[in-house]
Amino acid sequence: MQTTTQNSPLNCRNKVQHTGDFFKNWSNTALEDWAAMEHPHSYAANHTLFAEKEEGRGLYVVLDGEIRLSINSSEGRRLSLRIARKGDVLGLSSMLSGAPYDVTAETLYPAKVALIGRREFMGFLSRHPEIYMNVTEELSRNVSMACHQLRTVGLSASAPEKLARLLLEWSENDLSTSSCGRVRFSLTHEEIGEFIGASRETVTRTLSTFKHRRLVSFRGSMLEIPNRTALASYAGA
């Protein structure tokens, strides 16, 4: 894996308005102060922003694109935890504790990400102590998402249930109606299996069943869910 110490990214100077939950209800003064600290960069697909156990360099803010967060065993096995999207912040717990990163973050597609160094971040919090409430809420969301992933992988009864829940979760970011959804589907079946603790063969077989039952359909790199309720019902989600 390559880290940010190699293949230096291209600078992107345009500031992006933040819309993630972490930035809700910030004052204009805090937002302006934050923008002045940001160092946005563009990264190619499959680039490692940071790896677990690496010393924390700073807090990452996703400005555009999708970032896979995962944990890896010494034997090379990987469990993907979630996909971070625009507005998400990465490495928060490491920045607060000074501990190494506890996950690995890799770009799935070309992405724009801003980096704020730990010293800058801690100085920002000292100038804007009201943001500690947002920090607490963000850490709580991270714990809830980790518990959700563990529940899906460890307690779901079957591969169809696990995969259906994953597709439903991903499609929530691109709903066309209250009952339909679309998912950009460029991950390999092996990579999808890393999100649900299943083999490539199991993912392939399960997707084939979903397609045969018209629970999903494919259009190029997009997977469409004609009826989210039907998919959830079939898998017991």
mmCIF file of C-alpha atoms in Angstrom:
data_model
loop_
_atom_site.group_PDB
_atom_site.id
_atom_site.type_symbol
_atom_site.label_atom_id
_atom_site.label_comp_id
_atom_site.label_asym_id
_atom_site.label_seq_id
_atom_site.Cartn_x
_atom_site.Cartn_y
_atom_site.Cartn_z
ATOM 1 C CA MET A 1 0.000 0.000 0.000
ATOM 2 C CA GLN A 2 1.115 3.558 -0.711
ATOM 3 C CA THR A 3 0.701 6.260 1.872
ATOM 4 C CA THR A 4 0.718 10.017 1.629
ATOM 5 C CA THR A 5 4.494 9.976 1.990
ATOM 6 C CA GLN A 6 4.658 8.864 -1.668
ATOM 7 C CA ASN A 7 3.112 10.188 -4.881
ATOM 8 C CA SER A 8 2.433 13.706 -3.672
ATOM 9 C CA PRO A 9 -1.096 14.836 -4.563
ATOM 10 C CA LEU A 10 -2.096 17.868 -6.566
ATOM 11 C CA ASN A 11 -3.116 20.911 -4.574
ATOM 12 C CA CYS A 12 -6.738 22.044 -4.851
ATOM 13 C CA ARG A 13 -7.150 25.586 -3.626
ATOM 14 C CA ASN A 14 -10.908 25.962 -3.910
ATOM 15 C CA LYS A 15 -12.639 25.882 -0.560
ATOM 16 C CA VAL A 16 -15.719 23.699 -0.292
ATOM 17 C CA GLN A 17 -18.727 24.452 1.855
ATOM 18 C CA HIS A 18 -19.043 21.759 4.499
ATOM 19 C CA THR A 19 -22.369 19.974 4.821
ATOM 20 C CA GLY A 20 -21.537 16.950 7.005
ATOM 21 C CA ASP A 21 -23.071 16.334 10.440
ATOM 22 C CA PHE A 22 -19.809 17.322 12.110
ATOM 23 C CA PHE A 23 -20.187 20.899 10.846
ATOM 24 C CA LYS A 24 -23.833 21.421 11.768
ATOM 25 C CA ASN A 25 -24.643 24.616 13.678
ATOM 26 C CA TRP A 26 -21.122 26.011 13.488
ATOM 27 C CA SER A 27 -20.816 29.768 13.697
ATOM 28 C CA ASN A 28 -19.531 31.684 10.674
ATOM 29 C CA THR A 29 -16.468 32.614 12.705
ATOM 30 C CA ALA A 30 -15.632 28.964 13.390
ATOM 31 C CA LEU A 31 -16.218 27.987 9.746
ATOM 32 C CA GLU A 32 -13.958 30.769 8.510
ATOM 33 C CA ASP A 33 -11.268 29.821 11.015
ATOM 34 C CA TRP A 34 -11.528 26.184 9.937
ATOM 35 C CA ALA A 35 -11.323 27.052 6.215
ATOM 36 C CA ALA A 36 -8.124 29.006 6.832
ATOM 37 C CA MET A 37 -6.463 25.858 8.233
ATOM 38 C CA GLU A 38 -7.497 23.468 5.475
ATOM 39 C CA HIS A 39 -5.000 22.043 3.007
ATOM 40 C CA PRO A 40 -7.091 20.383 0.260
ATOM 41 C CA HIS A 41 -5.515 17.847 -2.090
ATOM 42 C CA SER A 42 -6.691 15.601 -4.901
ATOM 43 C CA TYR A 43 -5.878 11.896 -4.814
ATOM 44 C CA ALA A 44 -6.156 9.171 -7.419
ATOM 45 C CA ALA A 45 -8.255 6.064 -6.867
ATOM 46 C CA ASN A 46 -6.818 3.321 -4.630
ATOM 47 C CA HIS A 47 -4.569 5.719 -2.743
ATOM 48 C CA THR A 48 -3.948 5.087 0.961
ATOM 49 C CA LEU A 49 -4.489 8.267 2.959
ATOM 50 C CA PHE A 50 -3.327 6.597 6.163
ATOM 51 C CA ALA A 51 -2.922 3.092 7.535
ATOM 52 C CA GLU A 52 -3.803 1.670 10.927
ATOM 53 C CA LYS A 53 -0.995 1.842 13.467
ATOM 54 C CA GLU A 54 0.582 4.779 11.636
ATOM 55 C CA GLU A 55 1.320 7.846 13.709
ATOM 56 C CA GLY A 56 -1.509 10.357 13.344
ATOM 57 C CA ARG A 57 -0.561 13.218 11.039
ATOM 58 C CA GLY A 58 -3.832 15.074 11.135
ATOM 59 C CA LEU A 59 -7.568 15.115 10.664
ATOM 60 C CA TYR A 60 -8.903 14.362 7.182
ATOM 61 C CA VAL A 61 -12.095 15.916 5.789
ATOM 62 C CA VAL A 62 -13.695 14.327 2.726
ATOM 63 C CA LEU A 63 -14.557 17.109 0.273
ATOM 64 C CA ASP A 64 -15.479 14.859 -2.649
ATOM 65 C CA GLY A 65 -15.290 11.147 -3.453
ATOM 66 C CA GLU A 66 -15.541 7.996 -1.382
ATOM 67 C CA ILE A 67 -13.056 6.576 1.134
ATOM 68 C CA ARG A 68 -13.047 2.962 2.334
ATOM 69 C CA LEU A 69 -12.252 2.464 6.021
ATOM 70 C CA SER A 70 -10.973 -0.975 6.986
ATOM 71 C CA ILE A 71 -9.043 -2.976 9.541
ATOM 72 C CA ASN A 72 -6.493 -5.588 8.555
ATOM 73 C CA SER A 73 -5.020 -8.685 10.178
ATOM 74 C CA SER A 74 -1.334 -9.591 10.206
ATOM 75 C CA GLU A 75 -2.221 -12.411 7.775
ATOM 76 C CA GLY A 76 -3.516 -9.910 5.224
ATOM 77 C CA ARG A 77 -7.238 -10.414 5.786
ATOM 78 C CA ARG A 78 -9.311 -7.261 5.566
ATOM 79 C CA LEU A 79 -12.661 -6.295 7.062
ATOM 80 C CA SER A 80 -14.100 -3.170 5.467
ATOM 81 C CA LEU A 81 -16.032 -1.101 7.999
ATOM 82 C CA ARG A 82 -17.766 1.575 5.965
ATOM 83 C CA ILE A 83 -17.450 4.049 3.122
ATOM 84 C CA ALA A 84 -16.840 7.669 4.120
ATOM 85 C CA ARG A 85 -18.329 10.318 1.858
ATOM 86 C CA LYS A 86 -18.428 14.074 1.399
ATOM 87 C CA GLY A 87 -18.581 15.887 4.730
ATOM 88 C CA ASP A 88 -17.149 13.033 6.813
ATOM 89 C CA VAL A 89 -14.102 13.552 9.037
ATOM 90 C CA LEU A 90 -11.510 10.813 9.491
ATOM 91 C CA GLY A 91 -8.974 10.240 12.243
ATOM 92 C CA LEU A 92 -10.807 12.203 14.932
ATOM 93 C CA SER A 93 -10.172 9.825 17.835
ATOM 94 C CA SER A 94 -6.488 9.637 16.948
ATOM 95 C CA MET A 95 -6.195 13.419 16.883
ATOM 96 C CA LEU A 96 -7.785 13.741 20.330
ATOM 97 C CA SER A 97 -5.785 10.964 21.985
ATOM 98 C CA GLY A 98 -2.506 11.282 20.132
ATOM 99 C CA ALA A 99 -2.653 7.539 19.432
ATOM 100 C CA PRO A 100 -1.917 5.962 16.027
ATOM 101 C CA TYR A 101 -4.728 5.619 13.501
ATOM 102 C CA ASP A 102 -6.933 2.635 14.297
ATOM 103 C CA VAL A 103 -8.175 2.063 10.729
ATOM 104 C CA THR A 104 -6.862 2.243 7.177
ATOM 105 C CA ALA A 105 -8.376 4.816 4.798
ATOM 106 C CA GLU A 106 -8.160 4.306 1.019
ATOM 107 C CA THR A 107 -9.755 6.209 -1.838
ATOM 108 C CA LEU A 108 -12.197 4.124 -3.887
ATOM 109 C CA TYR A 109 -12.328 6.679 -6.700
ATOM 110 C CA PRO A 110 -10.535 9.976 -7.382
ATOM 111 C CA ALA A 111 -11.198 12.071 -4.295
ATOM 112 C CA LYS A 112 -10.583 15.509 -2.835
ATOM 113 C CA VAL A 113 -9.588 15.522 0.824
ATOM 114 C CA ALA A 114 -8.467 18.267 3.190
ATOM 115 C CA LEU A 115 -5.861 17.680 5.887
ATOM 116 C CA ILE A 116 -5.661 19.635 9.135
ATOM 117 C CA GLY A 117 -2.643 18.933 11.334
ATOM 118 C CA ARG A 118 -3.119 17.837 14.932
ATOM 119 C CA ARG A 119 -1.518 20.947 16.420
ATOM 120 C CA GLU A 120 -3.759 23.154 14.261
ATOM 121 C CA PHE A 121 -6.823 21.117 15.184
ATOM 122 C CA MET A 122 -6.179 21.274 18.925
ATOM 123 C CA GLY A 123 -5.539 25.014 18.642
ATOM 124 C CA PHE A 124 -8.846 25.392 16.830
ATOM 125 C CA LEU A 125 -10.679 23.611 19.658
ATOM 126 C CA SER A 126 -9.077 25.904 22.219
ATOM 127 C CA ARG A 127 -10.318 28.933 20.273
ATOM 128 C CA HIS A 128 -13.787 27.456 19.749
ATOM 129 C CA PRO A 129 -14.625 25.298 22.798
ATOM 130 C CA GLU A 130 -18.281 25.143 21.697
ATOM 131 C CA ILE A 131 -17.177 22.717 18.948
ATOM 132 C CA TYR A 132 -16.413 20.084 21.592
ATOM 133 C CA MET A 133 -20.131 19.219 21.503
ATOM 134 C CA ASN A 134 -19.829 18.448 17.789
ATOM 135 C CA VAL A 135 -16.720 16.383 18.497
ATOM 136 C CA THR A 136 -18.577 14.346 21.120
ATOM 137 C CA GLU A 137 -21.491 13.752 18.769
ATOM 138 C CA GLU A 138 -19.156 12.709 15.944
ATOM 139 C CA LEU A 139 -17.346 10.210 18.163
ATOM 140 C CA SER A 140 -20.720 8.823 19.237
ATOM 141 C CA ARG A 141 -21.750 8.388 15.593
ATOM 142 C CA ASN A 142 -18.507 6.556 14.885
ATOM 143 C CA VAL A 143 -19.153 4.133 17.751
ATOM 144 C CA SER A 144 -22.729 3.562 16.572
ATOM 145 C CA MET A 145 -21.564 2.836 13.016
ATOM 146 C CA ALA A 146 -18.925 0.404 14.290
ATOM 147 C CA CYS A 147 -21.550 -1.419 16.376
ATOM 148 C CA HIS A 148 -23.866 -1.555 13.362
ATOM 149 C CA GLN A 149 -21.132 -3.110 11.242
ATOM 150 C CA LEU A 150 -20.266 -5.674 13.912
ATOM 151 C CA ARG A 151 -23.951 -6.539 14.270
ATOM 152 C CA THR A 152 -24.275 -7.015 10.513
ATOM 153 C CA VAL A 153 -21.184 -9.181 10.154
ATOM 154 C CA GLY A 154 -21.437 -11.115 13.403
ATOM 155 C CA LEU A 155 -25.147 -11.500 14.065
ATOM 156 C CA SER A 156 -26.939 -11.489 10.714
ATOM 157 C CA ALA A 157 -28.209 -14.971 9.966
ATOM 158 C CA SER A 158 -27.246 -15.293 6.314
ATOM 159 C CA ALA A 159 -25.207 -13.839 3.470
ATOM 160 C CA PRO A 160 -28.351 -12.552 1.681
ATOM 161 C CA GLU A 161 -29.347 -10.635 4.813
ATOM 162 C CA LYS A 162 -25.879 -9.142 5.170
ATOM 163 C CA LEU A 163 -25.598 -8.161 1.516
ATOM 164 C CA ALA A 164 -29.122 -6.750 1.361
ATOM 165 C CA ARG A 165 -28.471 -4.560 4.393
ATOM 166 C CA LEU A 166 -25.223 -3.320 2.852
ATOM 167 C CA LEU A 167 -26.877 -2.429 -0.466
ATOM 168 C CA LEU A 168 -29.779 -0.724 1.290
ATOM 169 C CA GLU A 169 -27.373 1.299 3.408
ATOM 170 C CA TRP A 170 -25.301 2.372 0.407
ATOM 171 C CA SER A 171 -28.367 3.294 -1.650
ATOM 172 C CA GLU A 172 -29.625 5.682 1.029
ATOM 173 C CA ASN A 173 -27.165 8.230 -0.341
ATOM 174 C CA ASP A 174 -28.790 8.253 -3.796
ATOM 175 C CA LEU A 175 -32.534 7.763 -3.444
ATOM 176 C CA SER A 176 -34.656 8.719 -6.443
ATOM 177 C CA THR A 177 -37.942 8.019 -4.618
ATOM 178 C CA SER A 178 -38.971 6.789 -1.201
ATOM 179 C CA SER A 179 -38.910 3.179 -2.414
ATOM 180 C CA CYS A 180 -36.058 3.008 -4.955
ATOM 181 C CA GLY A 181 -32.314 3.415 -4.784
ATOM 182 C CA ARG A 182 -29.112 3.307 -6.827
ATOM 183 C CA VAL A 183 -25.586 2.238 -5.913
ATOM 184 C CA ARG A 184 -22.368 2.912 -7.789
ATOM 185 C CA PHE A 185 -21.112 -0.633 -8.157
ATOM 186 C CA SER A 186 -17.490 -0.695 -9.258
ATOM 187 C CA LEU A 187 -16.103 -2.739 -6.354
ATOM 188 C CA THR A 188 -15.167 -6.338 -7.087
ATOM 189 C CA HIS A 189 -17.225 -9.108 -5.531
ATOM 190 C CA GLU A 190 -14.237 -9.918 -3.326
ATOM 191 C CA GLU A 191 -14.104 -6.326 -2.069
ATOM 192 C CA ILE A 192 -17.834 -6.351 -1.373
ATOM 193 C CA GLY A 193 -17.360 -9.577 0.568
ATOM 194 C CA GLU A 194 -14.899 -7.750 2.826
ATOM 195 C CA PHE A 195 -17.767 -5.594 4.086
ATOM 196 C CA ILE A 196 -19.899 -8.554 5.176
ATOM 197 C CA GLY A 197 -17.350 -11.248 6.017
ATOM 198 C CA ALA A 198 -18.261 -13.391 2.977
ATOM 199 C CA SER A 199 -16.305 -14.986 0.152
ATOM 200 C CA ARG A 200 -16.276 -13.737 -3.431
ATOM 201 C CA GLU A 201 -18.210 -16.820 -4.505
ATOM 202 C CA THR A 202 -20.927 -16.159 -1.938
ATOM 203 C CA VAL A 203 -21.333 -12.553 -3.073
ATOM 204 C CA THR A 204 -21.535 -13.624 -6.724
ATOM 205 C CA ARG A 205 -24.126 -16.296 -5.972
ATOM 206 C CA THR A 206 -26.213 -13.979 -3.791
ATOM 207 C CA LEU A 207 -26.228 -11.157 -6.335
ATOM 208 C CA SER A 208 -27.300 -13.643 -8.997
ATOM 209 C CA THR A 209 -30.241 -14.662 -6.793
ATOM 210 C CA PHE A 210 -31.178 -11.023 -6.173
ATOM 211 C CA LYS A 211 -31.079 -10.338 -9.907
ATOM 212 C CA HIS A 212 -33.128 -13.450 -10.758
ATOM 213 C CA ARG A 213 -35.796 -12.380 -8.253
ATOM 214 C CA ARG A 214 -35.710 -8.835 -9.694
ATOM 215 C CA LEU A 215 -34.637 -7.376 -6.391
ATOM 216 C CA VAL A 216 -31.726 -5.617 -8.118
ATOM 217 C CA SER A 217 -30.727 -4.786 -11.675
ATOM 218 C CA PHE A 218 -27.540 -3.539 -13.311
ATOM 219 C CA ARG A 219 -27.016 -0.627 -15.677
ATOM 220 C CA GLY A 220 -23.349 -0.223 -16.460
ATOM 221 C CA SER A 221 -21.543 0.541 -13.207
ATOM 222 C CA MET A 222 -24.824 1.260 -11.389
ATOM 223 C CA LEU A 223 -26.847 -1.218 -9.365
ATOM 224 C CA GLU A 224 -30.505 -0.259 -9.089
ATOM 225 C CA ILE A 225 -32.907 -1.386 -6.384
ATOM 226 C CA PRO A 226 -36.433 -1.155 -7.867
ATOM 227 C CA ASN A 227 -38.107 -1.668 -4.501
ATOM 228 C CA ARG A 228 -36.125 -1.233 -1.301
ATOM 229 C CA THR A 229 -38.954 -2.639 0.789
ATOM 230 C CA ALA A 230 -38.969 -5.875 -1.226
ATOM 231 C CA LEU A 231 -35.208 -6.305 -0.855
ATOM 232 C CA ALA A 232 -35.375 -5.677 2.890
ATOM 233 C CA SER A 233 -38.278 -8.086 3.271
ATOM 234 C CA TYR A 234 -36.573 -10.855 1.294
ATOM 235 C CA ALA A 235 -33.440 -10.714 3.423
ATOM 236 C CA GLY A 236 -35.211 -10.195 6.736
ATOM 237 C CA ALA A 237 -33.617 -6.797 7.227
#
